[in-house]
PDB file of C-alpha atoms in Angstrom:
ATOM      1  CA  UNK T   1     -16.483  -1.845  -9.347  1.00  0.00           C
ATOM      2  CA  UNK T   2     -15.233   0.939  -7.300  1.00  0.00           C
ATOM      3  CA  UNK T   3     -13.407  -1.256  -4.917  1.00  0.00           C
ATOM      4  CA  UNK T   4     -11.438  -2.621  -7.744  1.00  0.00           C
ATOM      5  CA  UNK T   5     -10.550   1.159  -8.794  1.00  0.00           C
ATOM      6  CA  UNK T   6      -8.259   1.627  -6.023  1.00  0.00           C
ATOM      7  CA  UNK T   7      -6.037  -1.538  -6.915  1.00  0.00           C
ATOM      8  CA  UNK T   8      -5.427  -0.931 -10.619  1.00  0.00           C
ATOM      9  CA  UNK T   9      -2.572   1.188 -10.245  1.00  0.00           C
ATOM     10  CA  UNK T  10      -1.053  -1.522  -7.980  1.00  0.00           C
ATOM     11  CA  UNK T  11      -2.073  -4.352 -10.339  1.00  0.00           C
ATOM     12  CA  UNK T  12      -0.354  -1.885 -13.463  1.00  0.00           C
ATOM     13  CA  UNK T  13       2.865  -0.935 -11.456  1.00  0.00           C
ATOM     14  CA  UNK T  14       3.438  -4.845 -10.766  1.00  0.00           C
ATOM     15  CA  UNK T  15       3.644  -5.640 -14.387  1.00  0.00           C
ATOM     16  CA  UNK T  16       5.547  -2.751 -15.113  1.00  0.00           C
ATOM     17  CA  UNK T  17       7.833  -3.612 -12.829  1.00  0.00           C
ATOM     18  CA  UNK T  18       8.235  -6.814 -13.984  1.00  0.00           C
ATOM     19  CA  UNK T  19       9.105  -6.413 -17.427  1.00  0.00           C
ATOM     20  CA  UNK T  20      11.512  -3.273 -16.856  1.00  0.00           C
ATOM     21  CA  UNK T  21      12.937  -4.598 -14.181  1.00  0.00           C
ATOM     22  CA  UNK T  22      16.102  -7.081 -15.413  1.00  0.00           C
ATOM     23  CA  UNK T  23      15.858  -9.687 -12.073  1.00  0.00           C
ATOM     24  CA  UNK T  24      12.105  -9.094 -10.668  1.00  0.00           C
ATOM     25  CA  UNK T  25      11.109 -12.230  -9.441  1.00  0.00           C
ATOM     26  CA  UNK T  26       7.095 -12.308  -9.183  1.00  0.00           C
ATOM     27  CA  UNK T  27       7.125 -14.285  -5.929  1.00  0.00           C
ATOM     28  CA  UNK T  28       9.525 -11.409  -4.677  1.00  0.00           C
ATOM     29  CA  UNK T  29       6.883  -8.923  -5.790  1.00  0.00           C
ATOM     30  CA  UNK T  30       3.657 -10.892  -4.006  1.00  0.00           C
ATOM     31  CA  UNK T  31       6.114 -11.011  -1.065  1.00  0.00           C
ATOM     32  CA  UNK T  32       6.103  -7.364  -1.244  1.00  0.00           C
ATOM     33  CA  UNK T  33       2.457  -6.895  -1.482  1.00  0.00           C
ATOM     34  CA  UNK T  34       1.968  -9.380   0.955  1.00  0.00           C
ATOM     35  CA  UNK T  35       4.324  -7.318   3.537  1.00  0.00           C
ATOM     36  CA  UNK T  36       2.737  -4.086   2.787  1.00  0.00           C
ATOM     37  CA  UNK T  37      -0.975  -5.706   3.695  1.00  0.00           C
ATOM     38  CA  UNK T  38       0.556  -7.134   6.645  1.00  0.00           C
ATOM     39  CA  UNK T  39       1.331  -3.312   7.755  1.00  0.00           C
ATOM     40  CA  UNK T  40      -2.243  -2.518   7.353  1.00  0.00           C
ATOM     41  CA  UNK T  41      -3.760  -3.679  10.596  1.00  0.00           C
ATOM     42  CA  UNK T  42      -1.123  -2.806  12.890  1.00  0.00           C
ATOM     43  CA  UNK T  43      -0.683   0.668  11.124  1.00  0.00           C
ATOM     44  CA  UNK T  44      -4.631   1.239  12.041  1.00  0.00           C
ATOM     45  CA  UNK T  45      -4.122  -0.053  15.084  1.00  0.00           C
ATOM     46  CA  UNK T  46      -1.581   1.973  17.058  1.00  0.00           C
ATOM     47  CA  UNK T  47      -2.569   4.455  14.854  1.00  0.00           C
ATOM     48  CA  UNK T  48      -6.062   4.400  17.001  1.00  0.00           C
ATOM     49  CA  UNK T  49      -4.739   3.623  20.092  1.00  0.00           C
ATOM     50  CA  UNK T  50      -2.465   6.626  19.860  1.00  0.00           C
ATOM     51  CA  UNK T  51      -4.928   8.787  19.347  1.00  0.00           C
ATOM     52  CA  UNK T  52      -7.043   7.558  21.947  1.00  0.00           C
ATOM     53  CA  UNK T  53      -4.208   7.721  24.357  1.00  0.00           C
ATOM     54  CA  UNK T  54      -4.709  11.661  24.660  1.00  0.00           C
ATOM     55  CA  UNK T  55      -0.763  11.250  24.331  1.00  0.00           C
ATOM     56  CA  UNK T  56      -1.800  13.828  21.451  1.00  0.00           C
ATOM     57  CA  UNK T  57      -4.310  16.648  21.406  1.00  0.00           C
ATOM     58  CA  UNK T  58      -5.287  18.775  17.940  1.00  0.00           C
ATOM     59  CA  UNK T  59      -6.282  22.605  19.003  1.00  0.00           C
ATOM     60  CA  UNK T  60      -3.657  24.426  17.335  1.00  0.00           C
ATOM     61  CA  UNK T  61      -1.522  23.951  13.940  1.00  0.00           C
ATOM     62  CA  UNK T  62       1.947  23.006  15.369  1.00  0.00           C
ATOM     63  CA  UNK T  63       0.024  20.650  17.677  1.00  0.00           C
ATOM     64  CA  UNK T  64      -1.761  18.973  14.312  1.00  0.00           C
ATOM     65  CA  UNK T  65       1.461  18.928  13.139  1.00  0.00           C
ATOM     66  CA  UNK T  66       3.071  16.899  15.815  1.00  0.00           C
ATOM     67  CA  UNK T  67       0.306  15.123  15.385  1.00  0.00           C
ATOM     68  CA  UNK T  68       0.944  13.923  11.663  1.00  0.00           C
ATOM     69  CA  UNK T  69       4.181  13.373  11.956  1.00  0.00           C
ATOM     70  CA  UNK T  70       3.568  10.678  14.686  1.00  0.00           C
ATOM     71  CA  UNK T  71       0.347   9.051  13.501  1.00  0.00           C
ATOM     72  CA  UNK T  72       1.279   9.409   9.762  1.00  0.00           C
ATOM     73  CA  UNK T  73       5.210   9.289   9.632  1.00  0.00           C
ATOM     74  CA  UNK T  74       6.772   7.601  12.133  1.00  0.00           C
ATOM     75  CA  UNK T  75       4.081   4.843  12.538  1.00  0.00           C
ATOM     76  CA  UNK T  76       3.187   4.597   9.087  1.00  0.00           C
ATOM     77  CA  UNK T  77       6.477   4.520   7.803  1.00  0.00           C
ATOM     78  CA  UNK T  78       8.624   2.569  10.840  1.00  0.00           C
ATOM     79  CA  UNK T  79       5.580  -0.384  10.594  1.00  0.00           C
ATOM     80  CA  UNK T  80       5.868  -0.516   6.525  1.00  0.00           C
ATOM     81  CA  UNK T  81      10.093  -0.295   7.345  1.00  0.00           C
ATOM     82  CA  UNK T  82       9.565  -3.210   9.541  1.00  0.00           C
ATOM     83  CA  UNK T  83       7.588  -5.128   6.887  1.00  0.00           C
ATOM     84  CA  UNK T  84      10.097  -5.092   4.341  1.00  0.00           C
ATOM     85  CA  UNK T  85      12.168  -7.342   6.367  1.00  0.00           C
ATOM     86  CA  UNK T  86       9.937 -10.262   5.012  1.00  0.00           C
ATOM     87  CA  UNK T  87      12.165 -10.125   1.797  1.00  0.00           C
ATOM     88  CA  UNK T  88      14.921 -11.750   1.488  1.00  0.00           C
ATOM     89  CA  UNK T  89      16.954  -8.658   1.357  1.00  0.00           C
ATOM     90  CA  UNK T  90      20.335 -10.570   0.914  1.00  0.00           C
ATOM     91  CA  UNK T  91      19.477 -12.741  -2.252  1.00  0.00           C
ATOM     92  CA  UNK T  92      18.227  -9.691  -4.047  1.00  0.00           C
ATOM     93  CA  UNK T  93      19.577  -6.732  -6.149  1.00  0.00           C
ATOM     94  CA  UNK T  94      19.236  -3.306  -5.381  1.00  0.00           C
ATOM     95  CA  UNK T  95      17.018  -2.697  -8.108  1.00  0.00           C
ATOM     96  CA  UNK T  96      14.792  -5.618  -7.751  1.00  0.00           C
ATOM     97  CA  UNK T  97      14.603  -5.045  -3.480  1.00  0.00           C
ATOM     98  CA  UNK T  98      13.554  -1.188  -4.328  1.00  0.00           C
ATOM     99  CA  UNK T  99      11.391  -2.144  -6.729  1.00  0.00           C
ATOM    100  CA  UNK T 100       9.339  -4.584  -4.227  1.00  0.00           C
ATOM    101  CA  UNK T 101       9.632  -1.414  -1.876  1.00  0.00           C
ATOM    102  CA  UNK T 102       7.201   0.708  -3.963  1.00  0.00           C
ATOM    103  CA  UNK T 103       5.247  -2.196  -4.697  1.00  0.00           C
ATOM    104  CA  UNK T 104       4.337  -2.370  -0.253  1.00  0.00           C
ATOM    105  CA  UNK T 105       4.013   1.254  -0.269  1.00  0.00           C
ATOM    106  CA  UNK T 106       1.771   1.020  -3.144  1.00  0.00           C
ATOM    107  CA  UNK T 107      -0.259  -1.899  -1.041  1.00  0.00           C
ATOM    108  CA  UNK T 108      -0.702   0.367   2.050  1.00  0.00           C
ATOM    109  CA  UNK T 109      -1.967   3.270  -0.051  1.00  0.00           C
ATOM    110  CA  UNK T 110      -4.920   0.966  -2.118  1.00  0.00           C
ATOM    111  CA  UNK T 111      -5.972  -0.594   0.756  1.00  0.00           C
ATOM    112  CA  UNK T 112      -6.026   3.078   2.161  1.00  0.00           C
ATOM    113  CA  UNK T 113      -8.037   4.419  -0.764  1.00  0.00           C
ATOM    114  CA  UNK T 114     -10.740   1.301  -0.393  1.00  0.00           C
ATOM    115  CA  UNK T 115     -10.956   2.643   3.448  1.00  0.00           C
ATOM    116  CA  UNK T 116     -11.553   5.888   2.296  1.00  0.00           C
ATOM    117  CA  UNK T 117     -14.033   4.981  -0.360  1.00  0.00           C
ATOM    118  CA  UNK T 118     -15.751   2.771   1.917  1.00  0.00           C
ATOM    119  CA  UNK T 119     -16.569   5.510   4.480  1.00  0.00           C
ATOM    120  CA  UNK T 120     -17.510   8.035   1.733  1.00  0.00           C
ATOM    121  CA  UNK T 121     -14.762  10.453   1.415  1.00  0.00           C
ATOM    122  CA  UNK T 122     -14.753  12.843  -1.658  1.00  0.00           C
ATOM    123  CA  UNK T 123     -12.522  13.509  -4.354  1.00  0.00           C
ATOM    124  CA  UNK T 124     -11.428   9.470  -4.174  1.00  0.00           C
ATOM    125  CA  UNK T 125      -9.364   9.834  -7.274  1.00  0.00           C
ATOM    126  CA  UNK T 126      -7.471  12.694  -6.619  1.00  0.00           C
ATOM    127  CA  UNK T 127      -6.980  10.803  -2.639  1.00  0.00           C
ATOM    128  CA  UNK T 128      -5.620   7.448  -4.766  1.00  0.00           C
ATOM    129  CA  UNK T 129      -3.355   9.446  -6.902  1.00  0.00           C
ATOM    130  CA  UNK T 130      -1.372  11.888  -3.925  1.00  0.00           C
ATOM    131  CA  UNK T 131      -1.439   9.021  -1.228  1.00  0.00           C
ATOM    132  CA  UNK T 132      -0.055   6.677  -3.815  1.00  0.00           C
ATOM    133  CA  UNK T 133       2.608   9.185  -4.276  1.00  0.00           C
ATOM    134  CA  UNK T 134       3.839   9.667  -1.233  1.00  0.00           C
ATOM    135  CA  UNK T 135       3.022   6.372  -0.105  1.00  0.00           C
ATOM    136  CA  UNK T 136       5.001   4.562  -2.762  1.00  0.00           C
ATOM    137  CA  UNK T 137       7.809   7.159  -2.693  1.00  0.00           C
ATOM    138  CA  UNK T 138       8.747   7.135   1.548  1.00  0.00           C
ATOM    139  CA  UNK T 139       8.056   2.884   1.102  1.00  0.00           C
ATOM    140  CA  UNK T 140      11.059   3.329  -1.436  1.00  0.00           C
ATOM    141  CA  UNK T 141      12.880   5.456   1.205  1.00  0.00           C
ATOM    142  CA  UNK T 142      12.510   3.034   3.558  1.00  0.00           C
ATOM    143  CA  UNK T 143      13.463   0.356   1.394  1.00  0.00           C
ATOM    144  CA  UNK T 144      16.842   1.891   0.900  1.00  0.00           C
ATOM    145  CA  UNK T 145      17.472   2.400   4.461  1.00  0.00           C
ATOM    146  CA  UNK T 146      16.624  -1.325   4.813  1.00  0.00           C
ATOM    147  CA  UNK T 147      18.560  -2.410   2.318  1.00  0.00           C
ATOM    148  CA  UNK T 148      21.930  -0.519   3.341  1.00  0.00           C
ATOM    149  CA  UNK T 149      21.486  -1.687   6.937  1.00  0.00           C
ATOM    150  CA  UNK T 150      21.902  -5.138   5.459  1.00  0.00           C
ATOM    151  CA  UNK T 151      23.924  -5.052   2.612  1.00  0.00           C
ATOM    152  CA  UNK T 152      25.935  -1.797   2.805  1.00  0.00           C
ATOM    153  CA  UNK T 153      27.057   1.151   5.695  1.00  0.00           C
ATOM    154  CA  UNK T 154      23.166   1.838   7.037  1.00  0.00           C
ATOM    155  CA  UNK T 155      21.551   5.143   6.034  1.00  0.00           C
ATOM    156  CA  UNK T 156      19.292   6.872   8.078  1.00  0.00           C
ATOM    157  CA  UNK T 157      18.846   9.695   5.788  1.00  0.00           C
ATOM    158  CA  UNK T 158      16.139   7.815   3.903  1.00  0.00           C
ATOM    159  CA  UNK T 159      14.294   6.306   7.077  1.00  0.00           C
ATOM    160  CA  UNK T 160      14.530   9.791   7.936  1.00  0.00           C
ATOM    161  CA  UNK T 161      13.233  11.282   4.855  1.00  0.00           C
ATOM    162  CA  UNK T 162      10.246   9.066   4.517  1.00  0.00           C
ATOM    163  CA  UNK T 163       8.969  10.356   8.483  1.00  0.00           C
ATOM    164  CA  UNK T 164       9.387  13.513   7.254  1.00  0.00           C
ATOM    165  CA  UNK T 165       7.637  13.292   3.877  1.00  0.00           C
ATOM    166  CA  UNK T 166       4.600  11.345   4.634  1.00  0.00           C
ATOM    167  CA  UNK T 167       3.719  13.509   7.839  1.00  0.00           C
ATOM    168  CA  UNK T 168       4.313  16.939   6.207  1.00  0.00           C
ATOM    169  CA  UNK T 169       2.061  15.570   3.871  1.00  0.00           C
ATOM    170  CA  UNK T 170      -0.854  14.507   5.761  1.00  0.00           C
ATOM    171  CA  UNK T 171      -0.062  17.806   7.535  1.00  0.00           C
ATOM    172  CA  UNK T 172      -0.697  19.828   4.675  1.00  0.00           C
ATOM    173  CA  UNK T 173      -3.834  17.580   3.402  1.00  0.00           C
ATOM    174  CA  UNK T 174      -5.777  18.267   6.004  1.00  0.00           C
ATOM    175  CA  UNK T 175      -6.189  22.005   4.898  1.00  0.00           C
ATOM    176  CA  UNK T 176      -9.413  22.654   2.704  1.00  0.00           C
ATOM    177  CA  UNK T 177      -8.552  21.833  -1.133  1.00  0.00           C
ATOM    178  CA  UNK T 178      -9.055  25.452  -1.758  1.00  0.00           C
ATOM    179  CA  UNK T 179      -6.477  26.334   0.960  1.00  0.00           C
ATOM    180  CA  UNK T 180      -3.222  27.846  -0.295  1.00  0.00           C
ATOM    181  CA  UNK T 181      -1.433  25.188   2.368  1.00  0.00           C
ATOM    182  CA  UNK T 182      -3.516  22.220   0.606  1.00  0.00           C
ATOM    183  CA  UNK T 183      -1.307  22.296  -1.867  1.00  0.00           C
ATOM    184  CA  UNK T 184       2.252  22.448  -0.505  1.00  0.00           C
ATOM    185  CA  UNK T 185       1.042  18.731  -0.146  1.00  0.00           C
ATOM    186  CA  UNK T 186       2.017  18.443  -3.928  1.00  0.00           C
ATOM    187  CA  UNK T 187       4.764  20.184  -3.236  1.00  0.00           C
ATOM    188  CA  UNK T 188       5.786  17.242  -0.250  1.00  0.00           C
ATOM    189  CA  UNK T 189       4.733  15.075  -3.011  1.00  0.00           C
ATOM    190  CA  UNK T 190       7.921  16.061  -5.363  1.00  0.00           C
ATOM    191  CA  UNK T 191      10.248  16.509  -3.127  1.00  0.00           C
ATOM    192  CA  UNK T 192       9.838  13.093  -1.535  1.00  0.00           C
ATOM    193  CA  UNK T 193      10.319  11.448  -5.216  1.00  0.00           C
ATOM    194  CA  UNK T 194      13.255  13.428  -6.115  1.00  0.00           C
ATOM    195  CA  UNK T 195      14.943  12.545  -2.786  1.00  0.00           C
ATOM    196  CA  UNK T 196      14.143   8.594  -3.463  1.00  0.00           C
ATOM    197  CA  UNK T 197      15.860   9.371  -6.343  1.00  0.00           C
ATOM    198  CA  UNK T 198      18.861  10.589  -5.082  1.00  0.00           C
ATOM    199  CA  UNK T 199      18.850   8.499  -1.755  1.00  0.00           C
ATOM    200  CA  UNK T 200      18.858   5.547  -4.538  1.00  0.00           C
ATOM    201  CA  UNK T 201      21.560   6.331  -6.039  1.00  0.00           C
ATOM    202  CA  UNK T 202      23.971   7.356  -3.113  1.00  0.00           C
ATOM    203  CA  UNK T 203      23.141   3.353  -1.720  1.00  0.00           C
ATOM    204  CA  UNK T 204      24.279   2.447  -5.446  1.00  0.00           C
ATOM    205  CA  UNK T 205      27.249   4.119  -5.263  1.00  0.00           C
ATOM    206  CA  UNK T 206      27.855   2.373  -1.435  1.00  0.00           C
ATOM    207  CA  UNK T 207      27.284  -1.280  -3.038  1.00  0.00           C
ATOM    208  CA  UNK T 208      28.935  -0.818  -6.204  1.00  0.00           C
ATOM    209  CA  UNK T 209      31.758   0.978  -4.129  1.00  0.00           C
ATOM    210  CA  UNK T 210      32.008   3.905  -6.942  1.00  0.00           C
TER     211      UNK T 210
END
Protein backbone atom coordinates (compact mmCIF):
# COMPACT_ATOMS: atom_id res chain seq x y z
CA UNK A 1 0.00 0.00 0.00
CA UNK A 2 2.90 2.16 0.63
CA UNK A 3 4.61 1.28 -2.55
CA UNK A 4 1.66 2.50 -4.43
CA UNK A 5 1.91 5.94 -2.36
CA UNK A 6 4.86 7.06 -4.15
CA UNK A 7 3.19 6.71 -7.74
CA UNK A 8 -0.08 8.56 -7.16
CA UNK A 9 1.15 11.85 -7.86
CA UNK A 10 2.57 10.44 -11.15
CA UNK A 11 -0.63 8.50 -11.93
CA UNK A 12 -2.69 12.20 -11.00
CA UNK A 13 -0.25 14.49 -13.02
CA UNK A 14 -0.77 12.07 -16.17
CA UNK A 15 -4.43 12.68 -16.26
CA UNK A 16 -4.07 16.13 -15.58
CA UNK A 17 -2.01 16.49 -18.18
CA UNK A 18 -4.07 14.94 -20.43
CA UNK A 19 -7.14 16.76 -20.23
CA UNK A 20 -5.43 20.36 -19.95
CA UNK A 21 -3.21 19.71 -22.31
CA UNK A 22 -4.91 20.56 -26.06
CA UNK A 23 -2.58 17.72 -28.18
CA UNK A 24 -1.35 15.15 -25.30
CA UNK A 25 -1.25 12.02 -26.89
CA UNK A 26 -1.33 9.13 -24.09
CA UNK A 27 1.13 6.93 -25.97
CA UNK A 28 3.40 10.16 -25.98
CA UNK A 29 2.92 10.32 -22.22
CA UNK A 30 3.75 6.29 -21.50
CA UNK A 31 6.68 7.08 -23.84
CA UNK A 32 7.66 9.57 -21.35
CA UNK A 33 7.30 7.45 -18.37
CA UNK A 34 8.79 4.77 -20.08
CA UNK A 35 12.06 7.06 -20.82
CA UNK A 36 12.24 8.34 -17.38
CA UNK A 37 12.31 4.45 -15.94
CA UNK A 38 14.78 3.73 -18.49
CA UNK A 39 17.08 6.52 -16.66
CA UNK A 40 16.68 4.71 -13.48
CA UNK A 41 19.27 1.99 -13.70
CA UNK A 42 21.92 3.75 -15.39
CA UNK A 43 21.36 6.88 -13.09
CA UNK A 44 22.11 4.29 -10.00
CA UNK A 45 24.63 2.93 -11.74
CA UNK A 46 27.32 5.49 -12.54
CA UNK A 47 25.94 7.09 -9.79
CA UNK A 48 27.69 4.06 -7.66
CA UNK A 49 30.47 3.59 -9.65
CA UNK A 50 31.37 7.23 -9.23
CA UNK A 51 31.37 7.13 -5.92
CA UNK A 52 33.29 4.13 -5.64
CA UNK A 53 35.83 5.52 -7.98
CA UNK A 54 37.32 7.74 -5.02
CA UNK A 55 37.17 10.27 -8.09
CA UNK A 56 35.18 12.08 -5.14
CA UNK A 57 35.83 12.27 -1.42
CA UNK A 58 33.14 13.98 1.28
CA UNK A 59 35.27 15.58 4.40
CA UNK A 60 34.46 19.07 4.00
CA UNK A 61 31.25 21.15 2.69
CA UNK A 62 32.57 22.51 -0.68
CA UNK A 63 33.88 18.96 -1.25
CA UNK A 64 30.03 17.54 -0.54
CA UNK A 65 29.15 20.05 -2.70
CA UNK A 66 31.17 19.06 -5.67
CA UNK A 67 30.00 16.08 -4.79
CA UNK A 68 26.15 16.75 -5.45
CA UNK A 69 26.50 18.52 -8.20
CA UNK A 70 28.19 15.53 -10.02
CA UNK A 71 26.32 12.55 -8.59
CA UNK A 72 22.96 14.47 -8.41
CA UNK A 73 23.10 17.13 -11.31
CA UNK A 74 25.05 16.38 -13.98
CA UNK A 75 24.37 12.56 -13.96
CA UNK A 76 20.96 12.74 -12.91
CA UNK A 77 19.97 15.30 -15.13
CA UNK A 78 22.40 14.63 -18.49
CA UNK A 79 21.01 10.62 -18.23
CA UNK A 80 17.14 11.86 -17.86
CA UNK A 81 18.30 14.68 -20.90
CA UNK A 82 19.43 11.75 -22.84
CA UNK A 83 16.17 9.84 -22.26
CA UNK A 84 13.96 12.30 -23.63
CA UNK A 85 15.33 11.65 -26.97
CA UNK A 86 12.96 8.53 -27.10
CA UNK A 87 10.13 11.04 -28.09
CA UNK A 88 9.54 11.93 -31.12
CA UNK A 89 10.54 15.44 -30.49
CA UNK A 90 9.77 16.60 -34.14
CA UNK A 91 6.03 15.43 -34.46
CA UNK A 92 5.19 17.12 -31.21
CA UNK A 93 4.23 20.62 -29.86
CA UNK A 94 6.00 22.47 -27.44
CA UNK A 95 3.45 22.11 -24.98
CA UNK A 96 2.70 18.52 -25.39
CA UNK A 97 6.91 17.59 -25.57
CA UNK A 98 7.23 19.70 -22.08
CA UNK A 99 4.50 18.23 -20.77
CA UNK A 100 5.95 14.49 -21.33
CA UNK A 101 9.19 16.17 -19.80
CA UNK A 102 7.69 16.50 -16.28
CA UNK A 103 5.94 13.41 -16.70
CA UNK A 104 10.02 11.44 -16.89
CA UNK A 105 11.12 13.65 -14.22
CA UNK A 106 8.15 12.75 -12.28
CA UNK A 107 9.08 8.81 -13.12
CA UNK A 108 12.68 9.17 -11.79
CA UNK A 109 11.50 10.84 -8.58
CA UNK A 110 8.60 7.83 -7.65
CA UNK A 111 10.75 5.27 -8.41
CA UNK A 112 13.23 7.30 -6.14
CA UNK A 113 10.73 7.63 -3.30
CA UNK A 114 9.90 3.58 -3.51
CA UNK A 115 13.94 3.27 -3.08
CA UNK A 116 13.82 5.36 -0.28
CA UNK A 117 10.83 3.78 1.34
CA UNK A 118 12.16 0.48 0.72
CA UNK A 119 15.39 1.05 2.73
CA UNK A 120 13.50 2.86 5.56
CA UNK A 121 14.17 6.46 5.25
CA UNK A 122 12.01 8.92 7.35
CA UNK A 123 9.83 11.65 6.63
CA UNK A 124 8.82 9.64 3.10
CA UNK A 125 6.16 12.16 2.36
CA UNK A 126 7.82 15.20 2.81
CA UNK A 127 11.03 13.17 0.53
CA UNK A 128 8.07 12.44 -2.36
CA UNK A 129 6.84 15.93 -2.30
CA UNK A 130 10.58 18.10 -2.58
CA UNK A 131 12.23 15.39 -4.90
CA UNK A 132 9.15 15.48 -7.05
CA UNK A 133 9.70 19.12 -7.22
CA UNK A 134 12.83 19.45 -8.28
CA UNK A 135 12.80 16.36 -10.09
CA UNK A 136 9.87 17.24 -12.30
CA UNK A 137 10.96 20.90 -12.59
CA UNK A 138 15.04 20.35 -13.98
CA UNK A 139 13.23 17.15 -16.27
CA UNK A 140 11.20 20.21 -17.72
CA UNK A 141 14.50 22.16 -18.04
CA UNK A 142 15.94 19.63 -19.79
CA UNK A 143 13.13 19.08 -21.92
CA UNK A 144 13.40 22.57 -23.25
CA UNK A 145 16.97 22.36 -23.95
CA UNK A 146 16.08 19.18 -25.89
CA UNK A 147 13.52 20.47 -27.61
CA UNK A 148 15.34 23.78 -28.94
CA UNK A 149 18.34 21.69 -30.00
CA UNK A 150 15.90 20.07 -32.37
CA UNK A 151 13.38 22.31 -33.31
CA UNK A 152 14.73 25.82 -32.61
CA UNK A 153 18.48 27.77 -31.91
CA UNK A 154 19.67 25.19 -28.86
CA UNK A 155 19.63 26.57 -25.31
CA UNK A 156 21.94 25.61 -22.85
CA UNK A 157 20.62 27.84 -20.26
CA UNK A 158 18.04 25.24 -19.25
CA UNK A 159 20.43 22.08 -19.46
CA UNK A 160 22.35 24.34 -17.43
CA UNK A 161 19.81 25.30 -14.98
CA UNK A 162 18.57 21.86 -14.26
CA UNK A 163 22.63 20.75 -13.12
CA UNK A 164 22.48 23.49 -11.10
CA UNK A 165 19.09 23.08 -9.43
CA UNK A 166 18.96 19.47 -8.67
CA UNK A 167 22.61 19.43 -7.10
CA UNK A 168 22.18 22.60 -4.96
CA UNK A 169 19.37 20.78 -3.87
CA UNK A 170 20.61 17.54 -2.79
CA UNK A 171 23.38 19.81 -1.44
CA UNK A 172 21.25 21.52 0.85
CA UNK A 173 19.11 18.21 1.82
CA UNK A 174 21.64 16.61 3.25
CA UNK A 175 21.73 19.14 6.24
CA UNK A 176 19.61 17.97 9.37
CA UNK A 177 15.79 19.07 8.83
CA UNK A 178 16.29 21.33 11.72
CA UNK A 179 19.34 22.94 10.01
CA UNK A 180 18.87 26.54 8.88
CA UNK A 181 20.69 25.25 5.36
CA UNK A 182 17.94 22.31 5.16
CA UNK A 183 15.79 24.57 4.02
CA UNK A 184 17.39 26.74 1.33
CA UNK A 185 16.48 23.31 -0.35
CA UNK A 186 12.88 24.84 -0.63
CA UNK A 187 14.29 27.70 -1.56
CA UNK A 188 16.27 25.60 -4.76
CA UNK A 189 12.90 24.19 -5.00
CA UNK A 190 11.23 27.69 -6.26
CA UNK A 191 13.66 28.97 -8.00
CA UNK A 192 14.07 25.96 -10.26
CA UNK A 193 10.10 26.20 -11.11
CA UNK A 194 10.09 29.80 -11.76
CA UNK A 195 13.10 29.44 -14.11
CA UNK A 196 11.16 26.43 -16.08
CA UNK A 197 8.81 28.93 -16.32
CA UNK A 198 10.61 31.46 -17.88
CA UNK A 199 13.10 29.13 -19.82
CA UNK A 200 9.54 27.92 -21.36
CA UNK A 201 8.57 30.72 -22.53
CA UNK A 202 11.85 32.25 -24.07
CA UNK A 203 11.85 28.61 -26.39
CA UNK A 204 8.13 29.82 -27.21
CA UNK A 205 9.05 32.93 -28.26
CA UNK A 206 12.17 31.11 -30.50
CA UNK A 207 9.47 28.71 -32.27
CA UNK A 208 6.74 31.03 -32.64
CA UNK A 209 9.48 33.61 -33.81
CA UNK A 210 7.75 36.52 -31.56
Amino acid sequence: MFCTLCFIPLIAVFICLRIAVQGFKISHGFLACLSGLASVIPIAAMQFFTAKSGFLSQGSLPAMLVEALVLNGVIEECLKMAGLFMLPVKKMELREFFSCSLLAGLTVASFEALVYLVSGTQSILLRLLTAGCIHTACAGLCGLFVYSARRAKTRWLPLFFAVVFHGLYDYFAMFPSGSVFFYFSFAVILFSVVECVLRYKAVHEDISGT
